[in-house]
Short mmCIF file of C-alpha atoms and ligand atoms in Angstrom, two decimals:
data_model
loop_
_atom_site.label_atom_id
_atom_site.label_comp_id
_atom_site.label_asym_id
_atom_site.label_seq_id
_atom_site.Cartn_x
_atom_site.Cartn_y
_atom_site.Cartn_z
CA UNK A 210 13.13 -20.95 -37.15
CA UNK A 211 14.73 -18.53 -34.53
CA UNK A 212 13.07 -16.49 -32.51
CA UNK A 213 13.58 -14.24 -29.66
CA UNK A 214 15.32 -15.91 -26.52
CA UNK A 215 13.97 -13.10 -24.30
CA UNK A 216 10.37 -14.15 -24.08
CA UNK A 217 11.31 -17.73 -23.52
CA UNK A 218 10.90 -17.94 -19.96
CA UNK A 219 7.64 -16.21 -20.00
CA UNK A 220 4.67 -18.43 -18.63
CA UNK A 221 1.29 -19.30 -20.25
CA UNK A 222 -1.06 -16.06 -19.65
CA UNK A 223 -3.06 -17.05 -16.78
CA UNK A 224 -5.82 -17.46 -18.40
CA UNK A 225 -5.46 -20.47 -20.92
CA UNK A 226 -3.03 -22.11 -18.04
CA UNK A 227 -6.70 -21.29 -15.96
CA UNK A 228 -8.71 -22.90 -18.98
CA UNK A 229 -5.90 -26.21 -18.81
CA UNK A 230 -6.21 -26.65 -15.43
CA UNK A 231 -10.10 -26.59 -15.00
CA UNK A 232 -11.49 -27.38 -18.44
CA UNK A 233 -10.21 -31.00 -18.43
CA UNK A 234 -12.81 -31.62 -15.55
CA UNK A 235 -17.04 -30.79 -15.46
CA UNK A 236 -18.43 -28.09 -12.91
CA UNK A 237 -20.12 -29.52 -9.65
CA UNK A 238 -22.99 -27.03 -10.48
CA UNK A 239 -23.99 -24.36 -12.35
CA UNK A 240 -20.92 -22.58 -13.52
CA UNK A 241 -20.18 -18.74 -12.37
CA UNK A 242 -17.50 -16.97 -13.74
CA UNK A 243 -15.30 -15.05 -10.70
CA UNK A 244 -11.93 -15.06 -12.87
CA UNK A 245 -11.73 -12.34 -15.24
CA UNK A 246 -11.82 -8.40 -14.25
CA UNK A 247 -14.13 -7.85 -16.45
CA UNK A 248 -16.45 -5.12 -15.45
CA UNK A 249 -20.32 -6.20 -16.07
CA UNK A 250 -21.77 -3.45 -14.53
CA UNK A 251 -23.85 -1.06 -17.11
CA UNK A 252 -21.95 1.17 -19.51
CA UNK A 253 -22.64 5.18 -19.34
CA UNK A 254 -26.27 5.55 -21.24
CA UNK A 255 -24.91 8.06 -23.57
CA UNK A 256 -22.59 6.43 -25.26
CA UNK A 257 -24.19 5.08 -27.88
CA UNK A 258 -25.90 8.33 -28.86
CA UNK A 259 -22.49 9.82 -28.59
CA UNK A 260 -20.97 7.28 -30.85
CA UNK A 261 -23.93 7.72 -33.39
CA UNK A 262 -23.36 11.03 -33.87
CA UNK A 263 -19.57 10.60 -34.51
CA UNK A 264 -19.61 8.06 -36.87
CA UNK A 265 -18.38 9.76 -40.03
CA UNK A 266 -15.17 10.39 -38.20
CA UNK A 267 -14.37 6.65 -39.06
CA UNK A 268 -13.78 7.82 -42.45
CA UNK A 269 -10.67 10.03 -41.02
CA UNK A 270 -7.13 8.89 -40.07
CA UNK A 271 -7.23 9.84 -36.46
CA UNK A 272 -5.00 12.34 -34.48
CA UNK A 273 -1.90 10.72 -33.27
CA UNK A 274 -1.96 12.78 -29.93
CA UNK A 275 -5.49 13.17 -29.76
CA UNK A 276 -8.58 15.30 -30.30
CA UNK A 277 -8.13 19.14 -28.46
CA UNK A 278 -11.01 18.57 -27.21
CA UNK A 279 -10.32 15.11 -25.85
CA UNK A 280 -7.29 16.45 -24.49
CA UNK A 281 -8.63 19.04 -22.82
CA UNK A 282 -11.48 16.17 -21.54
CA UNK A 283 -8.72 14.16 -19.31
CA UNK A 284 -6.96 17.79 -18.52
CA UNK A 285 -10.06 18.67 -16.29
CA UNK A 286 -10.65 15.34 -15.15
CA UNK A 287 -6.97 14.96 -13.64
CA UNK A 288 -7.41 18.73 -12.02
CA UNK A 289 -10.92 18.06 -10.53
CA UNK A 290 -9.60 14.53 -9.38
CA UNK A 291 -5.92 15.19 -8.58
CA UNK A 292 -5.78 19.10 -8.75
CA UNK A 293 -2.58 19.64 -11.08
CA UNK A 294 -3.68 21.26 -14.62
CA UNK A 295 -1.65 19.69 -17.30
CA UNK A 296 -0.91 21.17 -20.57
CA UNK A 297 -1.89 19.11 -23.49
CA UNK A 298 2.14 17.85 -24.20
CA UNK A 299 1.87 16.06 -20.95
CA UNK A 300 -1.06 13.45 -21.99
CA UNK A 301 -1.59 11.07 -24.31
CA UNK A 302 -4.71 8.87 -25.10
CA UNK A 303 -4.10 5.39 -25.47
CA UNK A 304 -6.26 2.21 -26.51
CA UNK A 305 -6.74 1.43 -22.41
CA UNK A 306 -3.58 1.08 -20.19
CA UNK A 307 -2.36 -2.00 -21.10
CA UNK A 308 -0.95 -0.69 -24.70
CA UNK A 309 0.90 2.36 -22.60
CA UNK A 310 2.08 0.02 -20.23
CA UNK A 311 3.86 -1.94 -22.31
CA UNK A 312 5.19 0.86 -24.52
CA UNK A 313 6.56 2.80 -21.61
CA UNK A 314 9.51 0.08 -21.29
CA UNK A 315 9.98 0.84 -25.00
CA UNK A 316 9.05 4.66 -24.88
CA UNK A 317 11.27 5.12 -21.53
CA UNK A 318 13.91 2.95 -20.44
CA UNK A 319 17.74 3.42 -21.53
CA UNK A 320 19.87 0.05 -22.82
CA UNK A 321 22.19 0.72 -20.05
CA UNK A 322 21.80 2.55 -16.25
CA UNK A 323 25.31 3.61 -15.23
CA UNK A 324 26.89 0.97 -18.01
CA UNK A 325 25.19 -1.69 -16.52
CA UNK A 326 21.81 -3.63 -17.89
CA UNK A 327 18.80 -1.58 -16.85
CA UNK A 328 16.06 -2.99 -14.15
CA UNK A 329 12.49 -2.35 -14.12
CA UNK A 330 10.73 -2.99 -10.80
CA UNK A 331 7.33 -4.28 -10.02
CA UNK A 332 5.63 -5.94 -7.52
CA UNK A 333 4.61 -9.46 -7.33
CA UNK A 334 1.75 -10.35 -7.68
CA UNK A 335 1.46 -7.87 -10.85
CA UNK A 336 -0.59 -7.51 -13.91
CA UNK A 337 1.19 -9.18 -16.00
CA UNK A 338 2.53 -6.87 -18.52
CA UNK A 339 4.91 -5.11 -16.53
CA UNK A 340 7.12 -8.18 -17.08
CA UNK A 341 6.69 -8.79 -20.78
CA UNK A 342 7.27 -5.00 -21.44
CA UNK A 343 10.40 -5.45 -19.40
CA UNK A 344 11.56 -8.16 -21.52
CA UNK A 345 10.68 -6.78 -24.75
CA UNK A 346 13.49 -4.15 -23.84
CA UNK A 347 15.65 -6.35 -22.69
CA UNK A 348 15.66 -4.99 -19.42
CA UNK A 349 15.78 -7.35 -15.55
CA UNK A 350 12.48 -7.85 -14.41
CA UNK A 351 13.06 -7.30 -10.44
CA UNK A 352 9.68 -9.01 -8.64
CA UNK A 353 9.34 -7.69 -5.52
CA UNK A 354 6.91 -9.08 -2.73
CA UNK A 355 3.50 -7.50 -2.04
CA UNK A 356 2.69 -9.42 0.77
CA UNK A 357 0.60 -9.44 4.09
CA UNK A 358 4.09 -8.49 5.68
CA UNK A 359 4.25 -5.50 3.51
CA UNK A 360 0.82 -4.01 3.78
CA UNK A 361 0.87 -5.73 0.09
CA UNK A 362 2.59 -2.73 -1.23
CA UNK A 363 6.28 -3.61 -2.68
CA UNK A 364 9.15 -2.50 -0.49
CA UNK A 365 11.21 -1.26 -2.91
CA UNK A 366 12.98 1.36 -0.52
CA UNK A 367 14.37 -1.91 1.38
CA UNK A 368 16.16 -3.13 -2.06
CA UNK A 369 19.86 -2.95 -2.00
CA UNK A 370 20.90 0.70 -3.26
CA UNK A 371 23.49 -0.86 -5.83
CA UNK A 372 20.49 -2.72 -7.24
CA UNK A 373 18.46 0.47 -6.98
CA UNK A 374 21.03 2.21 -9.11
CA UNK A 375 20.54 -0.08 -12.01
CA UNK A 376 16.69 0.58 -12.18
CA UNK A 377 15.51 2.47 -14.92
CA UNK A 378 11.87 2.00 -14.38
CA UNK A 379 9.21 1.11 -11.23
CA UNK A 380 5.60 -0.01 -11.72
CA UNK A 381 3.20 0.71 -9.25
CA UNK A 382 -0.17 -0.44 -8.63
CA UNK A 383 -2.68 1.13 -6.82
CA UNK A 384 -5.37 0.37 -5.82
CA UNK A 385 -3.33 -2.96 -6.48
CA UNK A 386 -4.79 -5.51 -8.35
CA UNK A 387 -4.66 -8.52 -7.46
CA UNK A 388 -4.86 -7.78 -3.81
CA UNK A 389 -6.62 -4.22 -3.83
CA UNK A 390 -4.15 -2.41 -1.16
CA UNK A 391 -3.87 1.46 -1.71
CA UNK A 392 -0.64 3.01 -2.03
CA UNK A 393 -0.68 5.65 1.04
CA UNK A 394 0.51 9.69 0.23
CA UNK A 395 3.72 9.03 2.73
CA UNK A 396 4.36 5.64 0.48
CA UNK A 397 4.65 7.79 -2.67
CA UNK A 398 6.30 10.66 -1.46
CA UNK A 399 9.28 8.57 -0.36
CA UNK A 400 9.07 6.30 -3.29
CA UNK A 401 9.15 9.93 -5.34
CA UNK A 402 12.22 10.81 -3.18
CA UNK A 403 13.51 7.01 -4.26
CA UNK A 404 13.03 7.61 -7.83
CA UNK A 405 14.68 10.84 -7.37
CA UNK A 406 18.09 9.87 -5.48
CA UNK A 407 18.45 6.68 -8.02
CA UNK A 408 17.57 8.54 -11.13
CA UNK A 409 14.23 6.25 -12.30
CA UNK A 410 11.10 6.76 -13.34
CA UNK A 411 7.58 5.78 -11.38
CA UNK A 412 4.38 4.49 -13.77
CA UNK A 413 2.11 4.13 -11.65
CA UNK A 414 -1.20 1.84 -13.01
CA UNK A 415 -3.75 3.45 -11.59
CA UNK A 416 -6.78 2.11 -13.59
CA UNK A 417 -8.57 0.78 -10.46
CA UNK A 418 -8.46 4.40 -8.90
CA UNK A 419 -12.10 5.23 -9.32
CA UNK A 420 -13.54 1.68 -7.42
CA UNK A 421 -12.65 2.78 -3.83
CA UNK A 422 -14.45 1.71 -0.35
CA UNK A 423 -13.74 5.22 2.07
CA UNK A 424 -11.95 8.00 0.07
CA UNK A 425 -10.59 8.57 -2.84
CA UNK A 426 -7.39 6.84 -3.47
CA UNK A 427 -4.01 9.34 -3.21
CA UNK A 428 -2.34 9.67 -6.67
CA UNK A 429 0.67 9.35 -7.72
CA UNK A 430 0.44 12.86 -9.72
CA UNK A 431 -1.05 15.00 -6.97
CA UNK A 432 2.19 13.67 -5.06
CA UNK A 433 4.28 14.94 -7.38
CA UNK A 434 2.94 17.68 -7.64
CA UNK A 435 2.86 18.75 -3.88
CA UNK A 436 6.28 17.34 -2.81
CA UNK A 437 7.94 19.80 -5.86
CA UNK A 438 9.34 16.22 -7.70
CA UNK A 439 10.51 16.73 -11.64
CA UNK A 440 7.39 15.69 -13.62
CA UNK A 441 9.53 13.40 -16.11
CA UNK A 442 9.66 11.25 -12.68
CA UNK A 443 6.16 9.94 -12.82
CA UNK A 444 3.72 8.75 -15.22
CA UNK A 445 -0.05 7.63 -14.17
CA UNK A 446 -2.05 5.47 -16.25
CA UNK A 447 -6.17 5.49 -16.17
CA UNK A 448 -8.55 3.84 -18.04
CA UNK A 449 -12.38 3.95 -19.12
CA UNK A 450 -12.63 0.19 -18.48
CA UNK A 451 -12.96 -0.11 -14.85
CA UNK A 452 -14.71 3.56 -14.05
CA UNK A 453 -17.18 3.77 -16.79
CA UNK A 454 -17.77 -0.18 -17.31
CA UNK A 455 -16.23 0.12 -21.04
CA UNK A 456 -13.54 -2.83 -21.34
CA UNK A 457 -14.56 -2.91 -25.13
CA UNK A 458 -13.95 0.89 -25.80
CA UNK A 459 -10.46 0.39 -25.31
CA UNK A 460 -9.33 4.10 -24.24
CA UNK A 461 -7.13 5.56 -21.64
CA UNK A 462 -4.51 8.08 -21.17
CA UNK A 463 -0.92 8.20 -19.70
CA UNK A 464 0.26 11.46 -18.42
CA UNK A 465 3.70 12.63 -17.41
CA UNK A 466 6.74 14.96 -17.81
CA UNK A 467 6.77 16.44 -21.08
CA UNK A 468 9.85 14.74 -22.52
CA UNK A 469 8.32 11.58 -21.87
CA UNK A 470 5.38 12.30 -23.23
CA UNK A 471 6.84 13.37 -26.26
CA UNK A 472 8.63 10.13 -26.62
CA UNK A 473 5.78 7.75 -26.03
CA UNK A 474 3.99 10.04 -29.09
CA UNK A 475 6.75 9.73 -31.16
CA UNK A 476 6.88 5.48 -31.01
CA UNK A 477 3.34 5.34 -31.17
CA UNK A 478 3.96 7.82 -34.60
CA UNK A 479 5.38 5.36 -36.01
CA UNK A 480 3.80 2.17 -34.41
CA UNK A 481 1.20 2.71 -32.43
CA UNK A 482 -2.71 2.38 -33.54
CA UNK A 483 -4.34 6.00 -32.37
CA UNK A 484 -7.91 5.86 -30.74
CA UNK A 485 -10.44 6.25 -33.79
CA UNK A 486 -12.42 9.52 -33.99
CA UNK A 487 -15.91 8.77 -32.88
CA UNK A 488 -13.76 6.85 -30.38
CA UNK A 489 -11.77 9.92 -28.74
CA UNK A 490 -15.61 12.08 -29.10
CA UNK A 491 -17.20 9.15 -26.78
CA UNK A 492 -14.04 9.04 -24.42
CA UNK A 493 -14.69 12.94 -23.99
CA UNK A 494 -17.66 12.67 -23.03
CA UNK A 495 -17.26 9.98 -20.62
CA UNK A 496 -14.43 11.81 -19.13
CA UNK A 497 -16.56 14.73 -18.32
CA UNK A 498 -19.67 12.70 -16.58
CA UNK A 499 -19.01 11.37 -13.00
CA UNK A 500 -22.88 10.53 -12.18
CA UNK A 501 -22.32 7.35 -13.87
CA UNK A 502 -19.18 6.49 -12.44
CA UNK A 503 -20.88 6.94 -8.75
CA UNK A 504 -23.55 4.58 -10.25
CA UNK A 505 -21.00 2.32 -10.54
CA UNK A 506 -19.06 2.38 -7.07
CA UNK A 507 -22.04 2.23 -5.03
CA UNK A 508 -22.92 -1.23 -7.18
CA UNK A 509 -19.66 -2.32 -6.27
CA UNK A 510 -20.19 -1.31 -2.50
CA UNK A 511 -22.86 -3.08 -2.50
CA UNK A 512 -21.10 -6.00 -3.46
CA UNK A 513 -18.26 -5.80 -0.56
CA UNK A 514 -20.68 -5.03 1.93
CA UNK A 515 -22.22 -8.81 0.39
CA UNK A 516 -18.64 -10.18 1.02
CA UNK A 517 -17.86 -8.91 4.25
CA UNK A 518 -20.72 -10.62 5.40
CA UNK A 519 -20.60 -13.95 4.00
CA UNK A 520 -16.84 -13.68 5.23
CA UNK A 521 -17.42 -12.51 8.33
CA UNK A 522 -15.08 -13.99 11.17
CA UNK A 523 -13.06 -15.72 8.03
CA UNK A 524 -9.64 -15.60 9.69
CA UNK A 525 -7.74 -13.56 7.12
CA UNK A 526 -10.29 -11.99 5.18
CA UNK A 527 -10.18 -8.26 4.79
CA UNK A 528 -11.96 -5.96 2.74
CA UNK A 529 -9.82 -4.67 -0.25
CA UNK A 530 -9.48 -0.80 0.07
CA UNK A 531 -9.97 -0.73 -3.88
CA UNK A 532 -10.72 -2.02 -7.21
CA UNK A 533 -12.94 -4.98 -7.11
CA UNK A 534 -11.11 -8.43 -6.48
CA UNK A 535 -10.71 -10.26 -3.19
CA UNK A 536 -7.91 -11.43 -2.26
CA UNK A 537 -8.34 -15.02 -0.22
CA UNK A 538 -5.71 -16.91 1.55
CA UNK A 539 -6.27 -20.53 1.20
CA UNK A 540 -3.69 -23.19 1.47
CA UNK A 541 -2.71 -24.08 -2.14
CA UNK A 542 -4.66 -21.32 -5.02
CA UNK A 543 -4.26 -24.17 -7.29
CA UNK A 544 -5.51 -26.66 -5.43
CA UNK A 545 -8.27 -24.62 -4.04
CA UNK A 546 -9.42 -23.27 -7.42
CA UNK A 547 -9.50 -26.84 -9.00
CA UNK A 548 -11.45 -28.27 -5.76
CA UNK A 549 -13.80 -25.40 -6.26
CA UNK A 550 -14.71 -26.10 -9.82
CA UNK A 551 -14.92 -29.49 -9.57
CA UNK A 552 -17.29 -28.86 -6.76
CA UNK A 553 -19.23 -26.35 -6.65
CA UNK A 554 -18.90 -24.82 -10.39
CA UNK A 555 -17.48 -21.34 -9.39
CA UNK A 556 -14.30 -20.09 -11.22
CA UNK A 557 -11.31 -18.34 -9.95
CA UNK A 558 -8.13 -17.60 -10.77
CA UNK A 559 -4.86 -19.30 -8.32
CA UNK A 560 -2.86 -16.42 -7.00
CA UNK A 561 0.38 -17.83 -8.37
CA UNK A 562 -0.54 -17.20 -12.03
CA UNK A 563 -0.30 -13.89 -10.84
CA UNK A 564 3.23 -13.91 -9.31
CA UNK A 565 6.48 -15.19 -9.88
CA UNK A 566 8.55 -17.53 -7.65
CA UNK A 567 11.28 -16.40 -6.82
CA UNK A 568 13.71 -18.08 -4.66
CA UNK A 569 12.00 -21.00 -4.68
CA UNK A 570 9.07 -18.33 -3.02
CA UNK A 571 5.60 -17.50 -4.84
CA UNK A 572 3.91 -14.88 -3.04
CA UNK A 573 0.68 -15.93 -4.78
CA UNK A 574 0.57 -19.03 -4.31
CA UNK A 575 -1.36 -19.40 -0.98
CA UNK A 576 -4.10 -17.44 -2.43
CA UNK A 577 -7.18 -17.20 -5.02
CA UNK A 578 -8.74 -13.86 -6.66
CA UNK A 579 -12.09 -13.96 -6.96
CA UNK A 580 -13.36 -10.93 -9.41
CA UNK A 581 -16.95 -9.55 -7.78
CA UNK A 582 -18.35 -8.57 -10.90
CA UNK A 583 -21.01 -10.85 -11.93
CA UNK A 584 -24.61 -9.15 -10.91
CA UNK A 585 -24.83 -9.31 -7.02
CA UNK A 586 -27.32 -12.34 -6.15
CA UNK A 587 -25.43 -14.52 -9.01
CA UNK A 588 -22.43 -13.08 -6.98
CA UNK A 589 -23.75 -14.02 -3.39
CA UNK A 590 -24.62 -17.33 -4.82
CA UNK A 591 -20.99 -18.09 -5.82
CA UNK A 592 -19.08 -16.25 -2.71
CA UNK A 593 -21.54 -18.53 -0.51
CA UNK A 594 -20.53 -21.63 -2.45
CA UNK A 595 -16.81 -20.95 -2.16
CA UNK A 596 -16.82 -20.64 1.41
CA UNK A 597 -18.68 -23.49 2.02
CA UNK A 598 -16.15 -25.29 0.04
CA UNK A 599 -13.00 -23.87 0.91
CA UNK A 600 -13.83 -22.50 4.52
CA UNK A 601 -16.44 -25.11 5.29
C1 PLP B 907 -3.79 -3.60 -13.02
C2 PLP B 907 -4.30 -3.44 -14.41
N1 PLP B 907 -3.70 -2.54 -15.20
C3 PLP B 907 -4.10 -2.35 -16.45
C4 PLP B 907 -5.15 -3.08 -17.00
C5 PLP B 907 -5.53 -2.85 -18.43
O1 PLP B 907 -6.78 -2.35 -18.59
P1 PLP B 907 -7.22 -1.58 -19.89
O2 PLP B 907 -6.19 -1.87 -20.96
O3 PLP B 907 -8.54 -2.11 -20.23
O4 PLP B 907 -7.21 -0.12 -19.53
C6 PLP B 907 -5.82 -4.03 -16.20
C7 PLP B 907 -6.91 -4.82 -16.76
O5 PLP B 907 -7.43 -5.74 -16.22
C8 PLP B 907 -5.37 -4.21 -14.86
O6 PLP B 907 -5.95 -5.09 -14.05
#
């Protein structure tokens, strides 16, 4: 059989390599989960009745584009969070961000850049579709270090400008997952000016942007849309998962230029699985409440205000600006993780899953993410456990 040679070099997902590395061995205690981002906080309490209501729309092919009304939903979410008003041909609903994500490699990036093979930027540590929707293309996947020296943000301003020339697409997160830094407004503006001068285009994951400590993270659209830059330079992707607590819904949006828009609708035409009806009707609604999603942020400030103090005076521990990992320097993630389990029971993920070496270099590697979304006392119980055992 032959199959594709561009996927060959793509790792294990990190979590079955996770599952080979700890299953083969029995938890020193009772096991708690801190590896997947899987929020576990409760889900809005309309939804149901929402969904209930909706149900004959299962019998219905869906909308490709979307519902008006869901449309106009994320339209006055985006101006009450970011201020621009966007027209309905400049969003799409998706089934959560990480369908769009990988589409927009397919949806937006050219075979060539300037006759030579395209690149698509992202920073490592990443979530880990950015690379597998750069190889689907056929595109370079350029990783470029989020690190403590870089405020965890990538440099990509600091990449050589014939390399720069060549990119076709950058992915941004922020708040960053795994290591929760948030992308600053002066950071986007001149990455906007970047994208600009070298003719690429900026998606910027932003699914993490409602779980903030101070203030609301800056996005990438508001920049945009304040510094003047052509709106087929950015795309922002949000999600339902991590602000309303529904992983399982599977809805999001992406929103951009118009062009672009048109040409991730156009793919997913004749691809692409649209968001069911009762689905967009609960979306809408969920869109329009933000009592819930305050709910939820003061749960999870409740839970870094836990960390911070069974951390406190950890050399190297900071408080993640957003989303709702930590990200802990220990000496070998691997090792650490393994130790831990065999231990103490707790779970979490090595940081070099997350990354990718590169020259012989993984930016992950001297670190574990711990995920603080398990209720807060089985939380407490497993943060004081891992320092014990790592920090001890
Ligand atoms: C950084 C990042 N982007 C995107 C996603 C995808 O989320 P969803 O498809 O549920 O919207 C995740 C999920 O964990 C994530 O961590």
């Amino acid at each position: 059989m032959a199959f594709p040679k561009r996927f060959l070099n793509l790792p294990d997902y990190a979590f079955p390599r996770l599952r080979k590395l700890l299953d083969v061995h029995a938890p020193g205690g009772e096991p708690i989960a801190m590896t997947i981002g899987e929020p576990r906080h409760p889900m809005p309490p309309f939804v149901g009745e929402v969904l209930a209501e909706s149900l004959h729309g299962f019998a219905q092919y869906p909308p490709n584009e979307g519902t008006p009304e869901l449309l106009a939903a994320i339209s006055d979410w985006i101006a009450r969070r970011y201020g621009p008003r966007l027209g309905p041909e400049r969003i799409m609903p998706l089934n959560g961000t990480r369908e769009g994500l990988f589409d927009a490699c397919m949806a937006l990036c050219p075979e060539t850049k300037g006759g030579k093979p395209p690149v698509v930027l992202m920073p490592n540590p990443f979530y880990q579709v950015y690379a597998a929707a750069a190889l689907s293309v056929g595109a370079e996947p350029v990783y470029v270090p989020a690190t403590a020296a870089t405020g965890f943000l990538p440099d990509y301003a600091g990449l050589a400008p014939d390399l720069l020339d060549r990119v076709a697409v950058a992915y941004l997160c922020s708040p960053a997952n795994p290591q929760g830094a948030i992308a600053p407004r002066a950071y986007l503006a001149d990455l906007l000016g970047l994208a600009e001068r070298h003719g690429f285009t900026l998606l910027a994951d932003e699914c993490y942007s409602e779980i903030w400590r101070d203030a609301p993270p800056t996005g990438a659209l508001e920049v945009a849309a304040e510094t003047g830059a052509d709106p087929e330079r950015v795309a922002i992707f949000h999600s339902l998962s991590k602000r309303s607590n529904l992983p399982g819904l599977r809805s999001g949006f992406v929103a951009g230029g118009p062009q672009s828009i048109a040409r991730f609708r156009q793919l997913r035409n004749y691809g692409g699985a649209p968001l069911p009806l009762p689905i967009q009707r609960v979306s809408e609604r969920v869109w329009a409440d933000e009592a819930h999603v305050e709910e939820n942020r003061a749960l999870y400030h409740e839970k870094f205000r836990i960390a911070d103090q069974v951390f406190s005076g950890l050399q190297g521990y900071r408080t993640p600006d957003g989303g709702f990992f930590l990200w802990l320097p220990v000496e070998d993630g691997e090792a650490a993780a393994l130790k831990l389990w065999r231990e103490t029971g707790v779970r979490v993920l090595p940081g070099a899953y997350l990354a990718r070496e590169v020259e012989g270099e993984n930016p992950g590697k001297g670190y574990i993410r711990v995920a603080m979304v398990a209720p807060s006392e089985e939380m407490q119980r497993g943060l004081i456990r891992l320092r014990d055992c790592l920090y001890g």
